[in-house]
């Protein structure tokens, strides 16, 4: 009996497909851009004519937060190319460019980050179809990129995962109330509105983010970096950019249990999109904001099917659930 069990386990072990890539099979380096910044970059080259997906960090992310998603995607198809990088104010790029980032105000807006991404893709000259995937703040950067550069570098589409659409209303209201109180108490105060906003917004970030996002404490300067990124995004409005996107290029991915963005906000953005700009709306069932960490296999399966499918239904503005993609779900995405 024991021998039979061992034989079965041996057969199962060697019948599993072998994968040509792992989380270690990549190149990584700092790449200097014309803007003077050096971005930390990790790149898995695409093979066998497969596309490349560009992963754009959320506000508190760095490249290593994508590890589980990357592993899941390469378990489904090891030939998919992946590019991930730390933007200004994030991860190893922050450590490398500390003085440049902190001495130059407002240089980390989503639009500056989009310009950096354009310069990075120009330098790397990746010769495969590209797809952008941005989480939260990174979704704002993807919108800024697509609205300015479109498909000029071979970018076919953007996957906006719980993206930045506008600054969080409750945060803006909190700061606004304190500015009004300050003005009422000190009517002759000569501090500018912009400086008052920055002062109170820093209080908000420093007092609330460590509790909601403890990862901001992993590096002595990360919390300040997050504050500056959020401050520079205070005027961002995704609604203003929708007309500038290429046609049928926006795939909107909405986690149904997002704790930061309401479902009403998701729907308002999607319904405000001109139909000719829509790709597809996909609800990730029972998933919270940080989908690449919380449901890496589920998200990887959805993204893989979307970027490799020739089915035109994904570019007609239809709505899908993540359950609609389970039929093609690769079992290997759940094997550790």
mmCIF file of C-alpha atoms in Angstrom:
data_model
loop_
_atom_site.group_PDB
_atom_site.id
_atom_site.type_symbol
_atom_site.label_atom_id
_atom_site.label_comp_id
_atom_site.label_asym_id
_atom_site.label_seq_id
_atom_site.Cartn_x
_atom_site.Cartn_y
_atom_site.Cartn_z
ATOM 1 C CA UNK A 1 0.000 0.000 0.000
ATOM 2 C CA UNK A 2 2.801 2.380 0.979
ATOM 3 C CA UNK A 3 4.631 1.628 -2.273
ATOM 4 C CA UNK A 4 1.506 2.364 -4.335
ATOM 5 C CA UNK A 5 1.032 5.747 -2.650
ATOM 6 C CA UNK A 6 4.664 6.669 -3.282
ATOM 7 C CA UNK A 7 4.323 5.657 -6.937
ATOM 8 C CA UNK A 8 1.209 7.799 -7.340
ATOM 9 C CA UNK A 9 2.916 10.805 -5.740
ATOM 10 C CA UNK A 10 5.941 10.289 -7.994
ATOM 11 C CA UNK A 11 3.744 10.229 -11.112
ATOM 12 C CA UNK A 12 1.810 13.335 -10.021
ATOM 13 C CA UNK A 13 4.994 15.238 -9.270
ATOM 14 C CA UNK A 14 6.520 14.656 -12.674
ATOM 15 C CA UNK A 15 3.255 15.041 -14.591
ATOM 16 C CA UNK A 16 2.969 18.673 -13.474
ATOM 17 C CA UNK A 17 4.097 21.083 -16.186
ATOM 18 C CA UNK A 18 7.536 22.577 -15.736
ATOM 19 C CA UNK A 19 7.807 26.336 -15.842
ATOM 20 C CA UNK A 20 10.691 28.102 -17.524
ATOM 21 C CA UNK A 21 10.475 31.177 -15.290
ATOM 22 C CA UNK A 22 10.356 31.883 -11.594
ATOM 23 C CA UNK A 23 10.264 35.016 -9.508
ATOM 24 C CA UNK A 24 14.089 35.047 -9.743
ATOM 25 C CA UNK A 25 14.363 34.768 -13.549
ATOM 26 C CA UNK A 26 14.552 38.434 -14.399
ATOM 27 C CA UNK A 27 16.884 41.356 -14.857
ATOM 28 C CA UNK A 28 16.932 44.261 -12.419
ATOM 29 C CA UNK A 29 18.810 47.531 -12.475
ATOM 30 C CA UNK A 30 18.599 51.287 -12.033
ATOM 31 C CA UNK A 31 17.832 53.049 -15.300
ATOM 32 C CA UNK A 32 18.698 56.749 -15.625
ATOM 33 C CA UNK A 33 16.141 58.892 -17.450
ATOM 34 C CA UNK A 34 16.545 62.225 -19.225
ATOM 35 C CA UNK A 35 14.663 63.849 -16.352
ATOM 36 C CA UNK A 36 17.613 63.051 -14.070
ATOM 37 C CA UNK A 37 15.794 60.408 -12.016
ATOM 38 C CA UNK A 38 17.061 56.822 -11.726
ATOM 39 C CA UNK A 39 14.228 54.287 -11.625
ATOM 40 C CA UNK A 40 14.620 50.855 -10.075
ATOM 41 C CA UNK A 41 13.349 48.359 -12.670
ATOM 42 C CA UNK A 42 12.666 44.596 -12.798
ATOM 43 C CA UNK A 43 11.992 42.971 -16.159
ATOM 44 C CA UNK A 44 10.952 39.484 -17.234
ATOM 45 C CA UNK A 45 11.347 39.363 -21.023
ATOM 46 C CA UNK A 46 8.452 38.006 -23.062
ATOM 47 C CA UNK A 47 9.072 34.899 -25.159
ATOM 48 C CA UNK A 48 7.195 33.066 -27.922
ATOM 49 C CA UNK A 49 5.467 36.227 -29.184
ATOM 50 C CA UNK A 50 3.629 36.867 -25.916
ATOM 51 C CA UNK A 51 2.747 40.407 -24.755
ATOM 52 C CA UNK A 52 4.329 42.336 -21.881
ATOM 53 C CA UNK A 53 2.359 43.766 -18.991
ATOM 54 C CA UNK A 54 3.647 46.873 -17.205
ATOM 55 C CA UNK A 55 2.759 46.887 -13.493
ATOM 56 C CA UNK A 56 2.339 50.343 -11.944
ATOM 57 C CA UNK A 57 2.541 50.583 -8.154
ATOM 58 C CA UNK A 58 -0.186 51.653 -5.795
ATOM 59 C CA UNK A 59 0.528 54.545 -3.430
ATOM 60 C CA UNK A 60 2.210 52.463 -0.707
ATOM 61 C CA UNK A 61 3.605 49.778 -3.022
ATOM 62 C CA UNK A 62 7.077 48.904 -4.219
ATOM 63 C CA UNK A 63 8.060 46.188 -6.692
ATOM 64 C CA UNK A 64 8.062 43.336 -4.162
ATOM 65 C CA UNK A 65 4.333 43.735 -3.428
ATOM 66 C CA UNK A 66 3.719 42.313 -6.925
ATOM 67 C CA UNK A 67 5.600 39.051 -6.264
ATOM 68 C CA UNK A 68 2.546 36.846 -5.616
ATOM 69 C CA UNK A 69 0.754 38.212 -8.696
ATOM 70 C CA UNK A 70 3.837 37.704 -10.893
ATOM 71 C CA UNK A 71 4.240 34.124 -9.694
ATOM 72 C CA UNK A 72 0.557 33.426 -10.358
ATOM 73 C CA UNK A 73 0.744 34.910 -13.863
ATOM 74 C CA UNK A 74 3.854 32.919 -14.769
ATOM 75 C CA UNK A 75 2.276 29.720 -13.470
ATOM 76 C CA UNK A 76 -0.486 30.267 -16.004
ATOM 77 C CA UNK A 77 1.891 31.234 -18.817
ATOM 78 C CA UNK A 78 5.654 31.589 -18.227
ATOM 79 C CA UNK A 79 6.136 33.339 -21.571
ATOM 80 C CA UNK A 80 4.278 36.523 -20.579
ATOM 81 C CA UNK A 81 6.608 39.515 -20.260
ATOM 82 C CA UNK A 82 6.435 41.620 -17.098
ATOM 83 C CA UNK A 83 7.916 45.017 -16.309
ATOM 84 C CA UNK A 84 7.656 46.472 -12.832
ATOM 85 C CA UNK A 85 9.421 49.493 -11.399
ATOM 86 C CA UNK A 86 9.526 51.828 -8.422
ATOM 87 C CA UNK A 87 8.298 55.300 -9.342
ATOM 88 C CA UNK A 88 9.500 58.546 -7.777
ATOM 89 C CA UNK A 89 8.927 58.486 -4.030
ATOM 90 C CA UNK A 90 8.705 54.682 -3.883
ATOM 91 C CA UNK A 91 10.873 51.749 -2.866
ATOM 92 C CA UNK A 92 14.436 51.571 -4.109
ATOM 93 C CA UNK A 93 13.939 54.574 -6.377
ATOM 94 C CA UNK A 94 13.176 56.676 -3.287
ATOM 95 C CA UNK A 95 16.338 55.452 -1.556
ATOM 96 C CA UNK A 96 18.443 56.147 -4.643
ATOM 97 C CA UNK A 97 17.069 59.657 -5.308
ATOM 98 C CA UNK A 98 16.275 60.862 -1.807
ATOM 99 C CA UNK A 99 17.468 64.460 -2.128
ATOM 100 C CA UNK A 100 16.086 64.930 -5.646
ATOM 101 C CA UNK A 101 12.652 63.704 -4.594
ATOM 102 C CA UNK A 102 12.388 65.619 -1.339
ATOM 103 C CA UNK A 103 13.864 68.942 -2.423
ATOM 104 C CA UNK A 104 11.694 69.342 -5.531
ATOM 105 C CA UNK A 105 8.004 69.971 -4.745
ATOM 106 C CA UNK A 106 5.164 68.513 -6.798
ATOM 107 C CA UNK A 107 7.472 66.618 -9.165
ATOM 108 C CA UNK A 108 5.751 63.349 -8.284
ATOM 109 C CA UNK A 109 2.280 64.029 -9.689
ATOM 110 C CA UNK A 110 0.687 61.220 -11.735
ATOM 111 C CA UNK A 111 1.506 63.259 -14.849
ATOM 112 C CA UNK A 112 5.217 63.480 -13.993
ATOM 113 C CA UNK A 113 5.189 59.747 -13.274
ATOM 114 C CA UNK A 114 3.557 59.121 -16.667
ATOM 115 C CA UNK A 115 6.315 61.132 -18.356
ATOM 116 C CA UNK A 116 8.904 59.005 -16.534
ATOM 117 C CA UNK A 117 7.151 55.849 -17.728
ATOM 118 C CA UNK A 118 7.226 57.109 -21.302
ATOM 119 C CA UNK A 119 10.977 57.784 -21.054
ATOM 120 C CA UNK A 120 11.528 54.373 -19.448
ATOM 121 C CA UNK A 121 9.701 52.537 -22.237
ATOM 122 C CA UNK A 122 11.655 54.529 -24.824
ATOM 123 C CA UNK A 123 14.916 53.428 -23.214
ATOM 124 C CA UNK A 124 13.916 49.788 -22.876
ATOM 125 C CA UNK A 125 12.487 49.549 -26.409
ATOM 126 C CA UNK A 126 10.406 46.445 -25.655
ATOM 127 C CA UNK A 127 9.401 44.845 -28.955
ATOM 128 C CA UNK A 128 6.155 43.181 -27.875
ATOM 129 C CA UNK A 129 2.604 44.493 -27.428
ATOM 130 C CA UNK A 130 2.330 46.309 -24.089
ATOM 131 C CA UNK A 131 -0.516 46.529 -21.584
ATOM 132 C CA UNK A 132 -0.523 48.837 -18.558
ATOM 133 C CA UNK A 133 -1.915 47.632 -15.232
ATOM 134 C CA UNK A 134 -2.126 50.213 -12.472
ATOM 135 C CA UNK A 135 -3.380 49.704 -8.935
ATOM 136 C CA UNK A 136 -4.974 52.681 -7.145
ATOM 137 C CA UNK A 137 -2.459 55.558 -7.496
ATOM 138 C CA UNK A 138 -0.861 53.540 -10.299
ATOM 139 C CA UNK A 139 -4.232 53.506 -12.034
ATOM 140 C CA UNK A 140 -4.068 57.298 -12.014
ATOM 141 C CA UNK A 141 -0.607 57.138 -13.591
ATOM 142 C CA UNK A 142 -1.933 54.744 -16.248
ATOM 143 C CA UNK A 143 -4.748 57.200 -17.026
ATOM 144 C CA UNK A 144 -2.271 60.080 -17.254
ATOM 145 C CA UNK A 145 -0.056 58.043 -19.592
ATOM 146 C CA UNK A 146 -2.857 56.879 -21.892
ATOM 147 C CA UNK A 147 -4.426 60.342 -22.089
ATOM 148 C CA UNK A 148 -1.107 61.892 -23.170
ATOM 149 C CA UNK A 149 0.724 59.177 -25.101
ATOM 150 C CA UNK A 150 -2.022 56.765 -26.142
ATOM 151 C CA UNK A 151 -0.793 53.814 -28.176
ATOM 152 C CA UNK A 152 2.376 55.552 -29.374
ATOM 153 C CA UNK A 153 4.727 53.002 -27.772
ATOM 154 C CA UNK A 154 2.796 49.885 -28.642
ATOM 155 C CA UNK A 155 0.578 50.100 -25.559
ATOM 156 C CA UNK A 156 -2.660 48.331 -26.449
ATOM 157 C CA UNK A 157 -4.775 48.907 -23.352
ATOM 158 C CA UNK A 158 -4.838 49.891 -19.688
ATOM 159 C CA UNK A 159 -6.176 47.827 -16.787
ATOM 160 C CA UNK A 160 -7.261 50.204 -14.036
ATOM 161 C CA UNK A 161 -7.532 48.245 -10.769
ATOM 162 C CA UNK A 162 -9.474 50.271 -8.169
ATOM 163 C CA UNK A 163 -7.829 53.341 -9.676
ATOM 164 C CA UNK A 164 -7.334 56.841 -8.383
ATOM 165 C CA UNK A 165 -10.184 58.847 -9.910
ATOM 166 C CA UNK A 166 -10.236 61.890 -7.644
ATOM 167 C CA UNK A 167 -8.666 62.537 -4.223
ATOM 168 C CA UNK A 168 -10.558 60.889 -1.354
ATOM 169 C CA UNK A 169 -13.447 63.307 -0.579
ATOM 170 C CA UNK A 170 -13.341 62.685 3.186
ATOM 171 C CA UNK A 171 -9.654 63.611 3.295
ATOM 172 C CA UNK A 172 -10.192 66.800 1.325
ATOM 173 C CA UNK A 173 -13.097 67.774 3.598
ATOM 174 C CA UNK A 174 -11.001 67.107 6.739
ATOM 175 C CA UNK A 175 -8.256 69.433 5.520
ATOM 176 C CA UNK A 176 -10.685 72.073 4.249
ATOM 177 C CA UNK A 177 -12.438 72.322 7.634
ATOM 178 C CA UNK A 178 -9.150 72.953 9.422
ATOM 179 C CA UNK A 179 -8.147 75.630 6.952
ATOM 180 C CA UNK A 180 -11.492 77.393 7.484
ATOM 181 C CA UNK A 181 -11.101 77.254 11.266
ATOM 182 C CA UNK A 182 -7.564 78.625 11.006
ATOM 183 C CA UNK A 183 -8.715 81.497 8.783
ATOM 184 C CA UNK A 184 -11.577 82.307 11.160
ATOM 185 C CA UNK A 185 -9.332 82.351 14.224
ATOM 186 C CA UNK A 186 -6.452 84.187 12.563
ATOM 187 C CA UNK A 187 -7.926 86.406 9.806
ATOM 188 C CA UNK A 188 -4.658 88.285 9.200
ATOM 189 C CA UNK A 189 -2.502 85.174 8.880
ATOM 190 C CA UNK A 190 -0.300 85.561 5.803
ATOM 191 C CA UNK A 191 0.309 81.858 5.177
ATOM 192 C CA UNK A 192 -0.909 80.848 1.711
ATOM 193 C CA UNK A 193 -3.787 78.470 1.103
ATOM 194 C CA UNK A 194 -1.361 76.035 -0.517
ATOM 195 C CA UNK A 195 0.953 75.996 2.510
ATOM 196 C CA UNK A 196 -1.937 75.545 4.925
ATOM 197 C CA UNK A 197 -3.245 72.658 2.843
ATOM 198 C CA UNK A 198 0.187 71.008 2.840
ATOM 199 C CA UNK A 199 0.512 71.436 6.625
ATOM 200 C CA UNK A 200 -2.844 69.897 7.508
ATOM 201 C CA UNK A 201 -2.607 67.211 4.851
ATOM 202 C CA UNK A 202 0.731 66.098 6.320
ATOM 203 C CA UNK A 203 -0.989 65.808 9.720
ATOM 204 C CA UNK A 204 -3.681 63.634 8.146
ATOM 205 C CA UNK A 205 -1.226 61.313 6.395
ATOM 206 C CA UNK A 206 1.140 60.958 9.353
ATOM 207 C CA UNK A 207 -1.657 60.307 11.860
ATOM 208 C CA UNK A 208 -3.847 57.897 9.848
ATOM 209 C CA UNK A 209 -1.778 56.085 7.220
ATOM 210 C CA UNK A 210 0.404 54.042 9.623
ATOM 211 C CA UNK A 211 -2.747 52.515 11.098
ATOM 212 C CA UNK A 212 -4.470 51.861 7.757
ATOM 213 C CA UNK A 213 -1.279 50.989 5.836
ATOM 214 C CA UNK A 214 1.435 49.802 8.289
ATOM 215 C CA UNK A 215 3.757 49.106 5.363
ATOM 216 C CA UNK A 216 4.504 52.848 5.221
ATOM 217 C CA UNK A 217 6.738 52.261 8.250
ATOM 218 C CA UNK A 218 9.047 49.755 6.522
ATOM 219 C CA UNK A 219 11.506 52.498 5.494
ATOM 220 C CA UNK A 220 12.416 55.612 7.532
ATOM 221 C CA UNK A 221 11.468 57.944 4.656
ATOM 222 C CA UNK A 222 8.580 56.000 3.127
ATOM 223 C CA UNK A 223 5.815 57.797 5.023
ATOM 224 C CA UNK A 224 7.170 61.159 3.869
ATOM 225 C CA UNK A 225 7.369 59.798 0.326
ATOM 226 C CA UNK A 226 3.737 58.654 0.476
ATOM 227 C CA UNK A 227 2.696 62.065 1.809
ATOM 228 C CA UNK A 228 4.421 63.847 -1.067
ATOM 229 C CA UNK A 229 2.933 61.509 -3.678
ATOM 230 C CA UNK A 230 -0.571 62.010 -2.290
ATOM 231 C CA UNK A 231 -0.079 65.778 -2.015
ATOM 232 C CA UNK A 232 1.068 66.005 -5.635
ATOM 233 C CA UNK A 233 -2.037 64.064 -6.726
ATOM 234 C CA UNK A 234 -4.480 66.420 -4.988
ATOM 235 C CA UNK A 235 -5.595 68.046 -8.259
ATOM 236 C CA UNK A 236 -5.909 64.800 -10.231
ATOM 237 C CA UNK A 237 -9.308 64.134 -11.805
ATOM 238 C CA UNK A 238 -9.693 61.065 -13.983
ATOM 239 C CA UNK A 239 -13.047 62.297 -15.280
ATOM 240 C CA UNK A 240 -11.237 65.117 -17.101
ATOM 241 C CA UNK A 241 -9.043 62.668 -19.032
ATOM 242 C CA UNK A 242 -11.567 60.206 -20.437
ATOM 243 C CA UNK A 243 -11.959 61.886 -23.828
ATOM 244 C CA UNK A 244 -8.187 61.702 -24.369
ATOM 245 C CA UNK A 245 -7.893 57.917 -24.041
ATOM 246 C CA UNK A 246 -7.594 55.800 -27.202
ATOM 247 C CA UNK A 247 -10.852 54.121 -28.226
ATOM 248 C CA UNK A 248 -11.788 50.869 -26.447
ATOM 249 C CA UNK A 249 -8.625 50.948 -24.355
ATOM 250 C CA UNK A 250 -9.953 51.201 -20.782
ATOM 251 C CA UNK A 251 -10.506 47.992 -18.814
ATOM 252 C CA UNK A 252 -11.878 48.943 -15.407
ATOM 253 C CA UNK A 253 -11.408 46.398 -12.600
ATOM 254 C CA UNK A 254 -13.545 47.039 -9.515
ATOM 255 C CA UNK A 255 -13.077 44.969 -6.327
ATOM 256 C CA UNK A 256 -16.540 44.465 -4.852
ATOM 257 C CA UNK A 257 -15.306 44.867 -1.259
ATOM 258 C CA UNK A 258 -13.008 47.847 -1.780
ATOM 259 C CA UNK A 259 -12.539 49.619 1.538
ATOM 260 C CA UNK A 260 -11.332 52.946 0.099
ATOM 261 C CA UNK A 261 -13.429 53.602 -3.011
ATOM 262 C CA UNK A 262 -17.203 53.185 -2.983
ATOM 263 C CA UNK A 263 -19.067 51.160 -5.576
ATOM 264 C CA UNK A 264 -20.974 54.341 -6.423
ATOM 265 C CA UNK A 265 -17.687 56.035 -7.348
ATOM 266 C CA UNK A 266 -16.721 53.077 -9.518
ATOM 267 C CA UNK A 267 -20.070 53.171 -11.317
ATOM 268 C CA UNK A 268 -19.972 56.953 -11.756
ATOM 269 C CA UNK A 269 -16.582 56.743 -13.453
ATOM 270 C CA UNK A 270 -17.628 53.895 -15.753
ATOM 271 C CA UNK A 271 -20.955 55.455 -16.672
ATOM 272 C CA UNK A 272 -19.179 58.738 -17.385
ATOM 273 C CA UNK A 273 -16.921 57.086 -19.942
ATOM 274 C CA UNK A 274 -17.922 57.623 -23.572
ATOM 275 C CA UNK A 275 -18.918 54.226 -24.968
ATOM 276 C CA UNK A 276 -16.218 54.376 -27.620
ATOM 277 C CA UNK A 277 -13.532 54.582 -24.892
ATOM 278 C CA UNK A 278 -14.730 51.534 -22.960
ATOM 279 C CA UNK A 279 -13.067 48.164 -23.050
ATOM 280 C CA UNK A 280 -14.743 46.215 -20.262
ATOM 281 C CA UNK A 281 -15.852 46.556 -16.648
ATOM 282 C CA UNK A 282 -14.840 43.599 -14.478
ATOM 283 C CA UNK A 283 -16.007 43.097 -10.908
ATOM 284 C CA UNK A 284 -13.601 41.116 -8.709
ATOM 285 C CA UNK A 285 -15.974 39.251 -6.435
ATOM 286 C CA UNK A 286 -15.277 39.332 -2.672
ATOM 287 C CA UNK A 287 -11.949 41.132 -3.099
ATOM 288 C CA UNK A 288 -10.710 44.260 -1.335
ATOM 289 C CA UNK A 289 -8.597 47.165 -2.587
ATOM 290 C CA UNK A 290 -5.182 45.498 -2.786
ATOM 291 C CA UNK A 291 -6.262 42.830 -5.243
ATOM 292 C CA UNK A 292 -2.736 41.831 -6.411
ATOM 293 C CA UNK A 293 -1.931 40.756 -2.845
ATOM 294 C CA UNK A 294 -5.346 39.556 -1.688
ATOM 295 C CA UNK A 295 -6.348 37.560 -4.774
ATOM 296 C CA UNK A 296 -3.225 37.211 -6.963
ATOM 297 C CA UNK A 297 -4.301 33.998 -8.702
ATOM 298 C CA UNK A 298 -7.798 35.282 -9.465
ATOM 299 C CA UNK A 299 -6.523 38.596 -10.808
ATOM 300 C CA UNK A 300 -3.736 36.933 -12.807
ATOM 301 C CA UNK A 301 -6.264 34.649 -14.482
ATOM 302 C CA UNK A 302 -8.490 37.575 -15.461
ATOM 303 C CA UNK A 303 -5.565 39.615 -16.813
ATOM 304 C CA UNK A 304 -4.089 36.673 -18.722
ATOM 305 C CA UNK A 305 -7.355 35.894 -20.477
ATOM 306 C CA UNK A 306 -7.904 39.553 -21.310
ATOM 307 C CA UNK A 307 -4.471 40.245 -22.836
ATOM 308 C CA UNK A 308 -4.328 37.015 -24.841
ATOM 309 C CA UNK A 309 -7.946 36.763 -26.015
ATOM 310 C CA UNK A 310 -8.981 37.736 -29.536
ATOM 311 C CA UNK A 311 -12.640 37.926 -28.494
ATOM 312 C CA UNK A 312 -14.070 41.337 -29.389
ATOM 313 C CA UNK A 313 -16.644 41.159 -26.592
ATOM 314 C CA UNK A 314 -13.972 42.460 -24.205
ATOM 315 C CA UNK A 315 -13.801 45.730 -26.138
ATOM 316 C CA UNK A 316 -17.512 46.576 -26.373
ATOM 317 C CA UNK A 317 -18.086 48.117 -22.963
ATOM 318 C CA UNK A 318 -19.670 45.007 -21.461
ATOM 319 C CA UNK A 319 -19.696 44.180 -17.747
ATOM 320 C CA UNK A 320 -18.224 40.945 -16.404
ATOM 321 C CA UNK A 321 -17.711 39.227 -13.077
ATOM 322 C CA UNK A 322 -14.464 37.479 -12.174
ATOM 323 C CA UNK A 323 -16.613 34.329 -12.111
ATOM 324 C CA UNK A 324 -17.021 34.654 -15.882
ATOM 325 C CA UNK A 325 -13.314 33.887 -16.240
ATOM 326 C CA UNK A 326 -13.270 30.790 -14.024
ATOM 327 C CA UNK A 327 -14.009 28.412 -16.880
ATOM 328 C CA UNK A 328 -10.560 29.092 -18.281
ATOM 329 C CA UNK A 329 -8.896 29.189 -14.863
ATOM 330 C CA UNK A 330 -5.541 27.441 -14.815
ATOM 331 C CA UNK A 331 -5.374 25.068 -11.829
ATOM 332 C CA UNK A 332 -1.655 25.687 -11.572
ATOM 333 C CA UNK A 333 -2.298 29.253 -10.422
ATOM 334 C CA UNK A 334 -3.323 27.805 -7.051
ATOM 335 C CA UNK A 335 -0.294 25.534 -6.586
ATOM 336 C CA UNK A 336 2.413 27.032 -4.379
#
